Amino acid sequence: MTTSQHIENTMPTACAAPTDLQAVVFDVDGTLADTERDGHRVAFNRAFARFGLPWEWSVATYGELLAVTGGKERIRHFAARQAPQWLERPDGGAWLAGLHQLKSEIYGELVRAGTIALRPGVARLIGELRGAGVRLAIATTTTRSSLDSLLLSSLGDDAQSLFEVIGAGDVVAHKKPAPDIYHWVLQRLQLPPQACLAVEDSQPGILAASAAGLPTLITVNAYTAADDFSGALSVLSDLGEPGQPAKRLAGQALDGDCVDLAQLRRWQQTAVNTLNRRQAACLATS
């Protein structure tokens, strides 16, 4: 069974009760797929070569640059240190936009070639959530064109319809770790943050989601394994598959081999109960 068939066979059958988890908001790069090292980094380097730039981002260098969220922001940050004359030209803004656009096109070509796969458990969990009527959304700094390429390649022709709200690219002024993208998504879902759960992979991601009030699950990757994930519901190696257990690295226990809807609901309810106790304690002392 293909990924798209798996998801189509688990279409909504019932809506979640108001007190249940109502929506899950996914980050993309590093969370849905390991896109950074062998996707975005490669695309940046090929774009640099086509623009005649003597830049080559190694695996280690790119890992450092991930502290800067957003592709255009990453190029601007690097250029400001290595070759500020490119940014100081009268057409510096157009140059930067053109370079990033080329990078996005190259990334799309890499994705369509099938070089980037979804991480373990992603398709399974999306299918289960969809089948249970849990609403799905995306909150990412990646461009919409790059996102669409990944979704189409990984989840099939109906991939975009799986996600009710897609916050991507420059829809907000301030990118992660600012919470703006999560506020944008929550506003369109018309849900309070406590009724949602975010799935992230990095420190900027959890800072953004937590600042917006969303309980957050972390699935690390090679670039983010050493990040500080204080406040996460749980920190895992991945979402896991039956027979391919996810490894818990920190936070609350994983009851079984993999993350499923029942597990997400238990974690989310624990977060809600903790918040309610804190609010009650504040009221009692005010």
GROMACS .gro file of C-alpha atoms in nm:
model
  286
    1MET     CA    1   0.000   0.000   0.000
    2THR     CA    2   0.137   0.342  -0.096
    3THR     CA    3   0.154   0.632   0.146
    4SER     CA    4  -0.132   0.816  -0.024
    5GLN     CA    5  -0.348   0.499  -0.023
    6HIS     CA    6  -0.273   0.451   0.347
    7ILE     CA    7  -0.399   0.799   0.421
    8GLU     CA    8  -0.700   0.780   0.188
    9ASN     CA    9  -0.811   0.462   0.365
   10THR     CA   10  -0.814   0.643   0.698
   11MET     CA   11  -1.040   0.939   0.620
   12PRO     CA   12  -1.232   1.103   0.906
   13THR     CA   13  -1.496   0.891   1.077
   14ALA     CA   14  -1.565   1.093   1.391
   15CYS     CA   15  -1.485   1.432   1.533
   16ALA     CA   16  -1.288   1.465   1.851
   17ALA     CA   17  -1.473   1.569   2.164
   18PRO     CA   18  -1.412   1.930   2.273
   19THR     CA   19  -1.188   1.824   2.562
   20ASP     CA   20  -0.972   1.604   2.341
   21LEU     CA   21  -0.672   1.696   2.132
   22GLN     CA   22  -0.821   1.877   1.833
   23ALA     CA   23  -0.526   1.961   1.608
   24VAL     CA   24  -0.163   1.865   1.551
   25VAL     CA   25   0.070   2.122   1.395
   26PHE     CA   26   0.380   1.987   1.220
   27ASP     CA   27   0.708   2.156   1.145
   28VAL     CA   28   0.857   2.040   0.813
   29ASP     CA   29   1.236   2.050   0.773
   30GLY     CA   30   1.390   1.789   1.001
   31THR     CA   31   1.047   1.689   1.135
   32LEU     CA   32   0.847   1.549   0.844
   33ALA     CA   33   1.165   1.460   0.656
   34ASP     CA   34   1.542   1.487   0.696
   35THR     CA   35   1.558   1.765   0.441
   36GLU     CA   36   1.843   1.977   0.573
   37ARG     CA   37   2.177   1.803   0.514
   38ASP     CA   38   2.106   1.625   0.186
   39GLY     CA   39   1.831   1.854   0.056
   40HIS     CA   40   1.850   2.223   0.139
   41ARG     CA   41   2.228   2.225   0.192
   42VAL     CA   42   2.292   2.062  -0.145
   43ALA     CA   43   2.048   2.301  -0.314
   44PHE     CA   44   2.218   2.605  -0.160
   45ASN     CA   45   2.559   2.487  -0.282
   46ARG     CA   46   2.436   2.422  -0.635
   47ALA     CA   47   2.269   2.763  -0.645
   48PHE     CA   48   2.590   2.928  -0.528
   49ALA     CA   49   2.783   2.756  -0.809
   50ARG     CA   50   2.533   2.868  -1.073
   51PHE     CA   51   2.558   3.225  -0.945
   52GLY     CA   52   2.937   3.206  -0.972
   53LEU     CA   53   2.989   3.232  -0.596
   54PRO     CA   54   3.292   3.062  -0.437
   55TRP     CA   55   3.085   2.934  -0.146
   56GLU     CA   56   3.049   2.573  -0.033
   57TRP     CA   57   2.857   2.497   0.284
   58SER     CA   58   2.998   2.186   0.445
   59VAL     CA   59   2.785   1.962   0.667
   60ALA     CA   60   2.938   2.125   0.975
   61THR     CA   61   2.903   2.481   0.844
   62TYR     CA   62   2.540   2.424   0.753
   63GLY     CA   63   2.475   2.287   1.100
   64GLU     CA   64   2.597   2.616   1.245
   65LEU     CA   65   2.387   2.817   0.998
   66LEU     CA   66   2.070   2.637   1.106
   67ALA     CA   67   2.069   2.869   1.408
   68VAL     CA   68   1.945   3.127   1.155
   69THR     CA   69   1.592   3.035   1.049
   70GLY     CA   70   1.474   3.099   0.694
   71GLY     CA   71   1.662   3.046   0.368
   72LYS     CA   72   1.696   3.410   0.262
   73GLU     CA   73   1.794   3.500   0.618
   74ARG     CA   74   2.059   3.229   0.616
   75ILE     CA   75   2.214   3.359   0.293
   76ARG     CA   76   2.202   3.717   0.420
   77HIS     CA   77   2.370   3.617   0.746
   78PHE     CA   78   2.649   3.430   0.567
   79ALA     CA   79   2.704   3.700   0.304
   80ALA     CA   80   2.719   3.973   0.568
   81ARG     CA   81   3.016   3.794   0.724
   82GLN     CA   82   3.191   3.662   0.413
   83ALA     CA   83   3.112   3.901   0.127
   84PRO     CA   84   2.907   4.202   0.238
   85GLN     CA   85   2.964   4.374  -0.097
   86TRP     CA   86   2.696   4.152  -0.249
   87LEU     CA   87   2.435   4.290  -0.010
   88GLU     CA   88   2.557   4.648  -0.043
   89ARG     CA   89   2.500   4.666  -0.419
   90PRO     CA   90   2.201   4.874  -0.540
   91ASP     CA   91   2.037   4.553  -0.656
   92GLY     CA   92   2.137   4.359  -0.342
   93GLY     CA   93   1.779   4.280  -0.248
   94ALA     CA   94   1.695   4.147  -0.594
   95TRP     CA   95   2.021   3.950  -0.602
   96LEU     CA   96   1.937   3.784  -0.271
   97ALA     CA   97   1.580   3.704  -0.380
   98GLY     CA   98   1.700   3.559  -0.711
   99LEU     CA   99   1.961   3.341  -0.543
  100HIS     CA  100   1.708   3.206  -0.297
  101GLN     CA  101   1.452   3.146  -0.572
  102LEU     CA  102   1.707   2.942  -0.767
  103LYS     CA  103   1.791   2.746  -0.452
  104SER     CA  104   1.420   2.669  -0.401
  105GLU     CA  105   1.387   2.547  -0.760
  106ILE     CA  106   1.689   2.319  -0.722
  107TYR     CA  107   1.552   2.185  -0.394
  108GLY     CA  108   1.224   2.105  -0.569
  109GLU     CA  109   1.414   1.910  -0.833
  110LEU     CA  110   1.593   1.709  -0.563
  111VAL     CA  111   1.265   1.628  -0.390
  112ARG     CA  112   1.087   1.530  -0.711
  113ALA     CA  113   1.377   1.298  -0.789
  114GLY     CA  114   1.285   1.102  -0.475
  115THR     CA  115   1.604   1.174  -0.284
  116ILE     CA  116   1.424   1.281   0.036
  117ALA     CA  117   1.188   1.046   0.221
  118LEU     CA  118   0.953   1.102   0.513
  119ARG     CA  119   1.091   1.018   0.855
  120PRO     CA  120   0.979   0.697   1.031
  121GLY     CA  121   0.622   0.710   1.152
  122VAL     CA  122   0.519   1.032   0.978
  123ALA     CA  123   0.286   0.887   0.714
  124ARG     CA  124   0.143   0.638   0.965
  125LEU     CA  125   0.065   0.906   1.224
  126ILE     CA  126  -0.079   1.152   0.971
  127GLY     CA  127  -0.308   0.877   0.845
  128GLU     CA  128  -0.424   0.788   1.195
  129LEU     CA  129  -0.488   1.150   1.290
  130ARG     CA  130  -0.677   1.212   0.967
  131GLY     CA  131  -0.887   0.903   1.021
  132ALA     CA  132  -0.980   1.010   1.375
  133GLY     CA  133  -1.087   1.357   1.266
  134VAL     CA  134  -0.794   1.535   1.430
  135ARG     CA  135  -0.721   1.851   1.233
  136LEU     CA  136  -0.377   1.885   1.073
  137ALA     CA  137  -0.170   2.197   1.012
  138ILE     CA  138   0.183   2.301   0.919
  139ALA     CA  139   0.398   2.576   1.070
  140THR     CA  140   0.730   2.613   0.889
  141THR     CA  141   0.984   2.868   0.774
  142THR     CA  142   1.044   2.686   0.446
  143THR     CA  143   0.899   2.836   0.129
  144ARG     CA  144   0.559   2.722   0.009
  145SER     CA  145   0.705   2.595  -0.319
  146SER     CA  146   0.961   2.377  -0.137
  147LEU     CA  147   0.690   2.248   0.095
  148ASP     CA  148   0.454   2.166  -0.192
  149SER     CA  149   0.728   1.969  -0.367
  150LEU     CA  150   0.796   1.762  -0.056
  151LEU     CA  151   0.428   1.694   0.014
  152LEU     CA  152   0.354   1.596  -0.346
  153SER     CA  153   0.656   1.367  -0.367
  154SER     CA  154   0.601   1.202  -0.029
  155LEU     CA  155   0.224   1.192   0.021
  156GLY     CA  156   0.077   1.195  -0.329
  157ASP     CA  157  -0.152   1.421  -0.531
  158ASP     CA  158  -0.395   1.487  -0.245
  159ALA     CA  159  -0.123   1.573   0.007
  160GLN     CA  160  -0.205   1.941   0.041
  161SER     CA  161  -0.570   1.868   0.122
  162LEU     CA  162  -0.456   1.668   0.427
  163PHE     CA  163  -0.353   1.989   0.602
  164GLU     CA  164  -0.631   2.233   0.683
  165VAL     CA  165  -0.393   2.523   0.746
  166ILE     CA  166  -0.045   2.566   0.598
  167GLY     CA  167   0.174   2.840   0.738
  168ALA     CA  168   0.491   2.857   0.529
  169GLY     CA  169   0.761   3.095   0.415
  170ASP     CA  170   0.706   3.466   0.456
  171VAL     CA  171   0.342   3.472   0.572
  172VAL     CA  172   0.468   3.630   0.896
  173ALA     CA  173   0.735   3.894   0.948
  174HIS     CA  174   0.932   3.718   1.220
  175LYS     CA  175   1.041   3.356   1.185
  176LYS     CA  176   1.111   3.096   1.451
  177PRO     CA  177   1.207   3.120   1.737
  178ALA     CA  178   0.947   3.397   1.730
  179PRO     CA  179   0.597   3.249   1.784
  180ASP     CA  180   0.439   3.442   1.494
  181ILE     CA  181   0.390   3.143   1.262
  182TYR     CA  182   0.210   2.950   1.537
  183HIS     CA  183  -0.013   3.248   1.618
  184TRP     CA  184  -0.094   3.270   1.246
  185VAL     CA  185  -0.187   2.901   1.230
  186LEU     CA  186  -0.391   2.909   1.553
  187GLN     CA  187  -0.587   3.210   1.433
  188ARG     CA  188  -0.690   3.024   1.119
  189LEU     CA  189  -0.770   2.703   1.305
  190GLN     CA  190  -0.972   2.913   1.553
  191LEU     CA  191  -0.844   2.698   1.836
  192PRO     CA  192  -0.675   2.779   2.167
  193PRO     CA  193  -0.315   2.656   2.187
  194GLN     CA  194  -0.395   2.409   2.466
  195ALA     CA  195  -0.625   2.218   2.226
  196CYS     CA  196  -0.331   2.161   1.990
  197LEU     CA  197   0.003   1.986   1.993
  198ALA     CA  198   0.313   2.083   1.796
  199VAL     CA  199   0.569   1.841   1.653
  200GLU     CA  200   0.911   2.001   1.613
  201ASP     CA  201   1.276   1.901   1.581
  202SER     CA  202   1.487   2.198   1.692
  203GLN     CA  203   1.538   2.453   1.966
  204PRO     CA  204   1.405   2.743   1.756
  205GLY     CA  205   1.101   2.528   1.687
  206ILE     CA  206   1.019   2.447   2.047
  207LEU     CA  207   1.082   2.807   2.151
  208ALA     CA  208   0.834   2.926   1.889
  209ALA     CA  209   0.567   2.668   1.972
  210SER     CA  210   0.604   2.706   2.349
  211ALA     CA  211   0.588   3.086   2.328
  212ALA     CA  212   0.256   3.045   2.147
  213GLY     CA  213   0.135   2.812   2.424
  214LEU     CA  214   0.139   2.479   2.237
  215PRO     CA  215   0.252   2.160   2.410
  216THR     CA  216   0.538   2.030   2.196
  217LEU     CA  217   0.675   1.690   2.101
  218ILE     CA  218   1.033   1.675   1.972
  219THR     CA  219   1.178   1.426   1.725
  220VAL     CA  220   1.550   1.504   1.692
  221ASN     CA  221   1.779   1.467   1.393
  222ALA     CA  222   2.156   1.464   1.352
  223TYR     CA  223   2.173   1.844   1.354
  224THR     CA  224   1.951   1.901   1.658
  225ALA     CA  225   2.024   1.611   1.893
  226ALA     CA  226   2.228   1.834   2.127
  227ASP     CA  227   1.974   2.120   2.138
  228ASP     CA  228   1.810   2.230   2.462
  229PHE     CA  229   1.453   2.099   2.461
  230SER     CA  230   1.349   2.211   2.807
  231GLY     CA  231   0.972   2.206   2.837
  232ALA     CA  232   0.910   1.944   2.568
  233LEU     CA  233   0.643   1.684   2.636
  234SER     CA  234   0.889   1.419   2.524
  235VAL     CA  235   1.208   1.407   2.316
  236LEU     CA  236   1.230   1.109   2.080
  237SER     CA  237   1.456   0.977   1.808
  238ASP     CA  238   1.158   0.971   1.568
  239LEU     CA  239   0.788   0.881   1.571
  240GLY     CA  240   0.860   0.510   1.541
  241GLU     CA  241   0.697   0.227   1.352
  242PRO     CA  242   0.559  -0.107   1.473
  243GLY     CA  243   0.866  -0.326   1.509
  244GLN     CA  244   1.095  -0.020   1.475
  245PRO     CA  245   1.065   0.144   1.818
  246ALA     CA  246   1.128   0.512   1.870
  247LYS     CA  247   1.387   0.587   2.136
  248ARG     CA  248   1.293   0.819   2.420
  249LEU     CA  249   1.576   1.062   2.493
  250ALA     CA  250   1.410   1.286   2.753
  251GLY     CA  251   1.072   1.390   2.888
  252GLN     CA  252   0.762   1.180   2.939
  253ALA     CA  253   0.758   0.809   2.868
  254LEU     CA  254   0.653   0.660   2.537
  255ASP     CA  255   0.400   0.382   2.599
  256GLY     CA  256   0.488   0.142   2.322
  257ASP     CA  257   0.705   0.130   2.013
  258CYS     CA  258   0.567   0.435   1.836
  259VAL     CA  259   0.374   0.758   1.874
  260ASP     CA  260   0.004   0.716   1.805
  261LEU     CA  261  -0.307   0.927   1.865
  262ALA     CA  262  -0.372   0.775   2.207
  263GLN     CA  263  -0.018   0.869   2.315
  264LEU     CA  264  -0.055   1.225   2.185
  265ARG     CA  265  -0.381   1.262   2.374
  266ARG     CA  266  -0.223   1.142   2.698
  267TRP     CA  267   0.065   1.388   2.661
  268GLN     CA  268  -0.165   1.675   2.567
  269GLN     CA  269  -0.399   1.607   2.859
  270THR     CA  270  -0.103   1.602   3.098
  271ALA     CA  271   0.002   1.942   2.965
  272VAL     CA  272  -0.350   2.081   3.004
  273ASN     CA  273  -0.379   1.947   3.359
  274THR     CA  274  -0.043   2.101   3.450
  275LEU     CA  275  -0.150   2.437   3.307
  276ASN     CA  276  -0.480   2.424   3.497
  277ARG     CA  277  -0.301   2.352   3.825
  278ARG     CA  278  -0.063   2.643   3.769
  279GLN     CA  279  -0.349   2.879   3.691
  280ALA     CA  280  -0.539   2.765   3.999
  281ALA     CA  281  -0.232   2.820   4.215
  282CYS     CA  282  -0.188   3.171   4.075
  283LEU     CA  283  -0.552   3.255   4.146
  284ALA     CA  284  -0.520   3.118   4.498
  285THR     CA  285  -0.223   3.343   4.575
  286SER     CA  286  -0.351   3.657   4.400
   0.00000   0.00000   0.00000
